[in-house]
């Protein structure tokens, strides 16, 4: 699957939920909006964003939803 914003860098989005870690690749805007939602709703234990190798990672499910108003 390709990025919904190919002009932006992809980042690693690590989500910690009930002691489990889930890593995804997402465009920078979607990752930052995901972090913002996490800060307001706290439905995960922790979220980190890293500019690192994203090869082999699945894209964030429903990534495009974080890009729409």
PDB file of C-alpha atoms in Angstrom:
ATOM      1  CA  UNK A   1       0.000   0.000   0.000  1.00  0.00           C
ATOM      2  CA  UNK A   2       1.283   3.460  -0.842  1.00  0.00           C
ATOM      3  CA  UNK A   3       1.232   6.579   1.266  1.00  0.00           C
ATOM      4  CA  UNK A   4      -1.837   8.813   0.987  1.00  0.00           C
ATOM      5  CA  UNK A   5       0.651  11.720   1.053  1.00  0.00           C
ATOM      6  CA  UNK A   6       3.670  10.646  -1.009  1.00  0.00           C
ATOM      7  CA  UNK A   7       5.234  14.118  -0.659  1.00  0.00           C
ATOM      8  CA  UNK A   8       5.614  13.597   3.126  1.00  0.00           C
ATOM      9  CA  UNK A   9       8.097  11.355   4.885  1.00  0.00           C
ATOM     10  CA  UNK A  10       6.885   8.084   6.345  1.00  0.00           C
ATOM     11  CA  UNK A  11       7.523   7.488  10.048  1.00  0.00           C
ATOM     12  CA  UNK A  12       7.274   4.559  12.448  1.00  0.00           C
ATOM     13  CA  UNK A  13       4.250   4.788  14.743  1.00  0.00           C
ATOM     14  CA  UNK A  14       4.560   2.556  17.812  1.00  0.00           C
ATOM     15  CA  UNK A  15       1.391   1.994  19.809  1.00  0.00           C
ATOM     16  CA  UNK A  16       1.430   0.363  23.236  1.00  0.00           C
ATOM     17  CA  UNK A  17      -1.866  -1.191  24.266  1.00  0.00           C
ATOM     18  CA  UNK A  18      -2.337  -3.440  27.297  1.00  0.00           C
ATOM     19  CA  UNK A  19       1.356  -4.388  27.386  1.00  0.00           C
ATOM     20  CA  UNK A  20       1.597  -5.143  23.666  1.00  0.00           C
ATOM     21  CA  UNK A  21       3.463  -3.080  21.085  1.00  0.00           C
ATOM     22  CA  UNK A  22       2.142  -2.528  17.572  1.00  0.00           C
ATOM     23  CA  UNK A  23       4.361  -0.880  14.946  1.00  0.00           C
ATOM     24  CA  UNK A  24       3.028   0.716  11.788  1.00  0.00           C
ATOM     25  CA  UNK A  25       4.239   3.046   9.074  1.00  0.00           C
ATOM     26  CA  UNK A  26       2.275   6.252   8.494  1.00  0.00           C
ATOM     27  CA  UNK A  27       2.786   9.554   6.745  1.00  0.00           C
ATOM     28  CA  UNK A  28       3.952  12.243   9.131  1.00  0.00           C
ATOM     29  CA  UNK A  29       0.630  14.131   9.232  1.00  0.00           C
ATOM     30  CA  UNK A  30      -1.430  11.017  10.014  1.00  0.00           C
ATOM     31  CA  UNK A  31       1.037   9.999  12.731  1.00  0.00           C
ATOM     32  CA  UNK A  32       0.944  13.419  14.388  1.00  0.00           C
ATOM     33  CA  UNK A  33      -2.856  13.543  14.281  1.00  0.00           C
ATOM     34  CA  UNK A  34      -2.965  10.029  15.784  1.00  0.00           C
ATOM     35  CA  UNK A  35      -0.724  11.258  18.627  1.00  0.00           C
ATOM     36  CA  UNK A  36      -2.951  14.291  19.127  1.00  0.00           C
ATOM     37  CA  UNK A  37      -6.046  12.080  19.371  1.00  0.00           C
ATOM     38  CA  UNK A  38      -4.222   9.834  21.837  1.00  0.00           C
ATOM     39  CA  UNK A  39      -3.412  12.858  24.006  1.00  0.00           C
ATOM     40  CA  UNK A  40      -7.062  13.921  24.143  1.00  0.00           C
ATOM     41  CA  UNK A  41      -8.741  10.501  24.477  1.00  0.00           C
ATOM     42  CA  UNK A  42      -6.116   8.192  26.026  1.00  0.00           C
ATOM     43  CA  UNK A  43      -7.367   4.980  24.459  1.00  0.00           C
ATOM     44  CA  UNK A  44      -3.846   3.535  24.291  1.00  0.00           C
ATOM     45  CA  UNK A  45      -1.153   3.243  26.942  1.00  0.00           C
ATOM     46  CA  UNK A  46       1.503   5.139  24.968  1.00  0.00           C
ATOM     47  CA  UNK A  47       2.346   6.261  21.448  1.00  0.00           C
ATOM     48  CA  UNK A  48       5.724   7.144  19.938  1.00  0.00           C
ATOM     49  CA  UNK A  49       6.742   8.446  16.527  1.00  0.00           C
ATOM     50  CA  UNK A  50      10.225   7.810  15.134  1.00  0.00           C
ATOM     51  CA  UNK A  51      11.971   8.727  11.928  1.00  0.00           C
ATOM     52  CA  UNK A  52      13.586   5.373  11.287  1.00  0.00           C
ATOM     53  CA  UNK A  53      13.535   2.432   8.908  1.00  0.00           C
ATOM     54  CA  UNK A  54       9.935   1.475   8.142  1.00  0.00           C
ATOM     55  CA  UNK A  55      10.599  -1.399   5.759  1.00  0.00           C
ATOM     56  CA  UNK A  56       8.513  -4.458   6.495  1.00  0.00           C
ATOM     57  CA  UNK A  57       5.871  -2.560   8.480  1.00  0.00           C
ATOM     58  CA  UNK A  58       2.194  -2.462   7.560  1.00  0.00           C
ATOM     59  CA  UNK A  59       0.599   0.939   7.033  1.00  0.00           C
ATOM     60  CA  UNK A  60      -1.536   2.283   9.857  1.00  0.00           C
ATOM     61  CA  UNK A  61      -5.042   0.840   9.390  1.00  0.00           C
ATOM     62  CA  UNK A  62      -7.445   3.519   8.148  1.00  0.00           C
ATOM     63  CA  UNK A  63      -4.559   5.998   7.873  1.00  0.00           C
ATOM     64  CA  UNK A  64      -6.577   8.237   5.546  1.00  0.00           C
ATOM     65  CA  UNK A  65      -9.149   8.879   8.295  1.00  0.00           C
ATOM     66  CA  UNK A  66      -6.524  10.882  10.192  1.00  0.00           C
ATOM     67  CA  UNK A  67      -6.108  13.153   7.172  1.00  0.00           C
ATOM     68  CA  UNK A  68      -9.752  14.128   6.794  1.00  0.00           C
ATOM     69  CA  UNK A  69     -11.479  16.868   8.805  1.00  0.00           C
TER      70      UNK A  69
END
